[in-house]
Coordinates of C-alpha atoms in Angstrom, one line a residue:
M1431 CA 0.0 0.0 0.0
A1432 CA 1.2 3.5 -0.8
A1433 CA 0.8 4.6 2.9
D1434 CA 3.4 2.0 3.8
I1435 CA 6.0 3.5 1.5
L1436 CA 8.5 5.8 3.4
L1437 CA 11.1 6.3 0.6
D1438 CA 10.4 6.4 -3.1
V1439 CA 13.4 6.7 -5.5
V1440 CA 12.1 7.3 -9.1
N1441 CA 14.3 7.1 -12.2
L1442 CA 17.3 8.6 -10.4
G1443 CA 20.2 9.7 -12.6
K1444 CA 23.5 11.4 -11.9
S1445 CA 26.0 12.5 -14.4
Y1446 CA 29.3 14.3 -14.3
G1447 CA 29.7 15.9 -17.7
D1448 CA 29.3 13.1 -20.2
F1449 CA 29.9 10.4 -17.6
A1450 CA 26.7 8.8 -16.1
V1451 CA 27.1 7.3 -12.6
L1452 CA 23.5 6.5 -12.1
K1453 CA 21.2 5.5 -14.9
G1454 CA 17.5 5.4 -14.0
V1455 CA 17.6 3.8 -10.5
S1456 CA 14.2 3.2 -9.0
F1457 CA 13.2 1.5 -5.8
S1458 CA 11.0 2.0 -2.7
L1459 CA 11.4 1.4 1.0
R1460 CA 8.6 0.5 3.3
R1461 CA 8.4 1.9 6.9
G1462 CA 10.7 -0.2 9.1
E1463 CA 12.3 -2.0 6.1
R1464 CA 16.1 -2.5 5.7
V1465 CA 17.6 -2.5 2.2
A1466 CA 21.2 -3.2 1.4
L1467 CA 22.9 -1.9 -1.7
I1468 CA 25.7 -4.2 -2.8
G1469 CA 27.9 -4.3 -5.9
P1470 CA 31.4 -3.7 -7.2
S1471 CA 33.3 -0.5 -6.6
G1472 CA 32.1 2.2 -9.0
S1473 CA 28.7 0.7 -9.5
G1474 CA 27.0 3.9 -8.1
K1475 CA 25.9 2.7 -4.7
S1476 CA 27.4 5.6 -2.7
T1477 CA 26.3 8.1 -5.3
C1478 CA 22.8 6.8 -5.0
L1479 CA 22.9 7.2 -1.2
R1480 CA 24.2 10.8 -1.5
A1481 CA 21.6 11.6 -4.1
I1482 CA 18.8 10.5 -1.8
N1483 CA 19.4 13.4 0.7
Y1484 CA 20.7 15.8 -2.0
L1485 CA 24.3 15.8 -0.7
D1486 CA 25.0 15.1 -4.4
P1487 CA 21.9 16.3 -6.2
P1488 CA 20.6 14.0 -9.0
T1489 CA 20.5 15.2 -12.6
Q1490 CA 17.3 13.4 -13.3
G1491 CA 14.4 11.7 -11.4
E1492 CA 13.2 12.4 -7.9
V1493 CA 13.3 11.2 -4.4
R1494 CA 10.2 11.3 -2.1
L1495 CA 10.3 10.9 1.6
D1496 CA 6.9 10.3 3.2
G1497 CA 5.4 11.6 -0.1
Q1498 CA 7.4 14.9 -0.1
V1499 CA 9.8 15.5 -2.9
I1500 CA 13.3 16.0 -1.6
G1501 CA 15.3 19.0 -2.8
R1502 CA 12.7 20.5 -5.2
R1503 CA 10.1 23.2 -4.7
S1504 CA 6.6 22.8 -5.9
D1505 CA 7.6 24.8 -9.0
G1506 CA 10.4 22.3 -9.8
R1507 CA 13.3 24.6 -8.9
R1508 CA 16.0 23.2 -6.7
M1509 CA 15.9 24.2 -3.0
S1510 CA 18.7 26.1 -1.3
D1511 CA 20.6 24.4 1.5
L1512 CA 18.6 26.5 4.0
E1513 CA 15.4 25.2 2.5
L1514 CA 16.7 21.7 2.4
A1515 CA 17.8 21.6 6.0
P1516 CA 14.4 20.5 7.5
Q1517 CA 14.2 17.7 4.9
R1518 CA 17.8 16.5 5.6
A1519 CA 16.9 16.5 9.3
E1520 CA 14.6 13.6 8.5
I1521 CA 17.4 11.6 7.1
G1522 CA 20.3 10.5 9.3
M1523 CA 23.5 9.6 7.4
V1524 CA 26.6 7.7 8.6
F1525 CA 29.6 8.0 6.3
Q1526 CA 32.7 5.8 5.6
H1527 CA 34.7 8.4 7.5
F1528 CA 33.4 9.7 10.8
H1529 CA 33.6 13.5 10.2
L1530 CA 33.3 14.3 13.9
W1531 CA 34.0 17.8 15.0
P1532 CA 37.6 17.6 16.3
H1533 CA 37.3 20.6 18.7
L1534 CA 34.1 19.3 20.4
C1535 CA 33.9 16.5 23.0
V1536 CA 31.9 13.4 22.2
R1537 CA 28.7 14.6 23.9
S1538 CA 28.8 18.0 22.1
N1539 CA 29.3 16.2 18.8
V1540 CA 26.1 14.4 19.3
A1541 CA 24.2 17.3 20.9
L1542 CA 25.0 19.9 18.3
Q1543 CA 22.4 18.8 15.6
P1544 CA 19.4 18.5 17.8
R1545 CA 20.1 22.0 19.1
K1546 CA 20.6 23.6 15.7
V1547 CA 18.0 21.7 13.7
R1548 CA 15.4 20.5 16.3
G1549 CA 15.6 23.6 18.6
L1550 CA 16.4 21.6 21.8
S1551 CA 17.8 23.5 24.7
H1552 CA 21.4 22.9 25.7
D1553 CA 20.3 20.7 28.6
E1554 CA 17.8 18.8 26.5
A1555 CA 20.3 18.1 23.8
A1556 CA 22.9 17.0 26.3
K1557 CA 20.5 14.6 27.9
L1558 CA 19.5 13.2 24.5
A1559 CA 23.2 12.8 23.6
D1560 CA 23.9 10.9 26.8
E1561 CA 21.0 8.6 26.2
L1562 CA 22.2 7.8 22.6
L1563 CA 25.8 7.4 23.7
A1564 CA 24.6 4.8 26.2
K1565 CA 22.7 3.1 23.4
V1566 CA 25.9 2.7 21.4
Q1567 CA 27.8 1.7 24.5
L1568 CA 29.9 4.8 24.8
G1569 CA 28.3 6.6 27.7
H1570 CA 31.6 6.5 29.6
K1571 CA 33.3 8.4 26.7
A1572 CA 31.0 11.4 26.7
D1573 CA 33.6 13.9 27.8
E1574 CA 36.4 12.5 25.6
M1575 CA 37.7 14.3 22.5
P1576 CA 37.3 12.4 19.2
H1577 CA 41.1 11.9 18.7
R1578 CA 41.3 9.9 21.9
L1579 CA 38.8 7.3 20.5
S1580 CA 39.4 4.2 18.3
G1581 CA 38.0 4.2 14.8
G1582 CA 35.2 1.9 15.9
Q1583 CA 34.3 4.2 18.8
Q1584 CA 34.3 7.2 16.5
Q1585 CA 32.0 5.5 14.1
R1586 CA 29.6 4.6 16.9
V1587 CA 29.6 8.3 18.0
A1588 CA 28.8 9.1 14.3
I1589 CA 25.8 6.7 14.5
A1590 CA 24.7 8.3 17.8
R1591 CA 24.9 11.7 16.1
A1592 CA 22.7 10.5 13.2
L1593 CA 20.2 9.2 15.7
A1594 CA 20.1 12.5 17.5
Q1595 CA 18.4 14.0 14.6
Q1596 CA 15.5 11.7 15.3
P1597 CA 15.3 10.8 11.6
K1598 CA 12.7 8.9 9.7
L1599 CA 15.4 7.2 7.6
L1600 CA 18.9 6.1 8.3
L1601 CA 21.5 5.9 5.5
F1602 CA 24.8 4.0 6.0
D1603 CA 27.6 4.4 3.4
E1604 CA 30.1 1.6 3.9
P1605 CA 30.2 2.3 7.7
T1606 CA 33.0 -0.3 8.3
S1607 CA 35.2 0.3 5.3
A1608 CA 37.6 2.7 7.0
L1609 CA 38.0 0.5 10.1
D1610 CA 40.7 -2.0 11.1
P1611 CA 39.2 -5.5 10.8
E1612 CA 39.2 -6.1 14.6
L1613 CA 36.9 -3.0 15.0
V1614 CA 34.3 -3.9 12.4
G1615 CA 32.3 -6.2 14.7
E1616 CA 31.5 -3.5 17.3
V1617 CA 30.0 -1.2 14.7
L1618 CA 28.0 -4.0 13.0
T1619 CA 26.6 -5.0 16.4
V1620 CA 25.2 -1.5 16.9
I1621 CA 23.7 -1.4 13.5
K1622 CA 22.1 -4.8 14.0
E1623 CA 20.6 -3.6 17.2
L1624 CA 19.1 -0.6 15.5
A1625 CA 17.7 -2.8 12.7
G1626 CA 16.1 -4.9 15.4
E1627 CA 14.3 -1.8 16.6
G1628 CA 12.5 -1.6 13.3
R1629 CA 14.3 1.5 11.9
A1630 CA 14.1 2.1 8.2
M1631 CA 17.6 1.9 6.7
V1632 CA 19.4 1.9 3.4
L1633 CA 22.9 0.4 3.8
V1634 CA 25.7 0.4 1.3
T1635 CA 28.0 -2.4 2.4
H1636 CA 30.6 -4.8 1.2
E1637 CA 29.9 -7.1 4.2
I1638 CA 27.7 -9.7 2.5
A1639 CA 27.2 -11.9 5.6
F1640 CA 26.1 -8.7 7.5
A1641 CA 23.7 -7.8 4.6
R1642 CA 22.2 -11.2 4.7
E1643 CA 21.6 -11.0 8.5
V1644 CA 20.3 -7.4 8.6
A1645 CA 18.6 -6.6 5.3
D1646 CA 15.1 -7.5 4.3
R1647 CA 16.0 -6.9 0.7
I1648 CA 19.1 -6.8 -1.4
I1649 CA 19.7 -4.5 -4.4
F1650 CA 22.6 -5.4 -6.6
M1651 CA 24.0 -2.6 -8.6
D1652 CA 26.5 -2.6 -11.5
G1653 CA 27.3 0.1 -14.0
G1654 CA 24.9 2.6 -12.4
R1655 CA 21.9 0.4 -12.8
I1656 CA 19.9 -2.0 -10.6
V1657 CA 20.7 -5.5 -12.0
E1658 CA 18.8 -7.6 -9.5
E1659 CA 16.8 -7.1 -6.3
G1660 CA 14.7 -9.2 -4.0
P1661 CA 14.5 -10.8 -0.6
A1662 CA 18.0 -11.0 0.9
Q1663 CA 18.2 -14.8 1.3
S1664 CA 16.9 -15.6 -2.2
V1665 CA 19.1 -13.0 -3.9
L1666 CA 22.3 -14.2 -2.2
D1667 CA 21.6 -17.9 -2.3
D1668 CA 20.0 -18.2 -5.7
P1669 CA 21.1 -15.2 -7.8
Q1670 CA 19.6 -15.0 -11.3
A1671 CA 21.7 -12.4 -13.0
P1672 CA 25.0 -13.7 -14.4
R1673 CA 26.8 -10.5 -13.2
L1674 CA 25.6 -11.0 -9.7
K1675 CA 26.7 -14.7 -9.8
Q1676 CA 30.1 -13.5 -10.9
F1677 CA 30.3 -10.9 -8.2
L1678 CA 29.3 -13.3 -5.4
T1679 CA 31.8 -16.0 -6.7
S1680 CA 34.6 -13.4 -6.8
L1681 CA 33.8 -12.4 -3.2
A1682 CA 33.8 -16.0 -2.0
Q1683 CA 37.1 -16.7 -3.8
R1684 CA 38.6 -13.6 -2.1
E1685 CA 37.5 -14.7 1.3
R1686 CA 39.1 -18.1 0.7
G1687 CA 42.2 -16.4 -0.5
D1688 CA 42.3 -18.3 -3.8
G1689 CA 41.3 -15.5 -6.2

């Protein structure tokens, strides 16, 4: 039913000059649903994520969140960053790199957005930050500066910061790709817990086992297009597209160390 659709991506395209990165990408996300975007490097996954919240505005198509077109006024003109701010506040994004404010302590990093965007008082924002830091198991680090944290801890702070916006939708762009292997698990555990709370998510990930466990649906992209999509288990266990079969075989060989 249309009322169940939270996110609607329609014929999304993105070009840089003559080079097309996205070529007519369309998909929907229901409330509480988790979708994982997988595919080789350069397939357009991260660009798609950035286009959804207009960090990288699309050159064609549109994105609707709760029925509202993102980034465009009713007359079709592109919104300014100031006009976009309330819409972006509904979409929390976690990047590959943490982008924490280096001059602010952990609590202040998380509290800043709800103060600026949601209008919370200093005390209200600090209380919310402490609650969210406890959720990501970093309550004891609230007064630390970011440079004193491990990469996994910094990424968990970034997740708490995204949650502080109280968004309708969470976007994760390869959230573990910048981490040392031994730190990946702590971040994936937090994301799994959030998924278990029924939060709507779009995740770009190269962690196929994680995608299988967390995602309701898998979308496989290659060459800027959606090649195959469907329920996570069926897409990963019984791929239909030859390119997806090749991709999964290559990943399996890499994991075994024989390819």
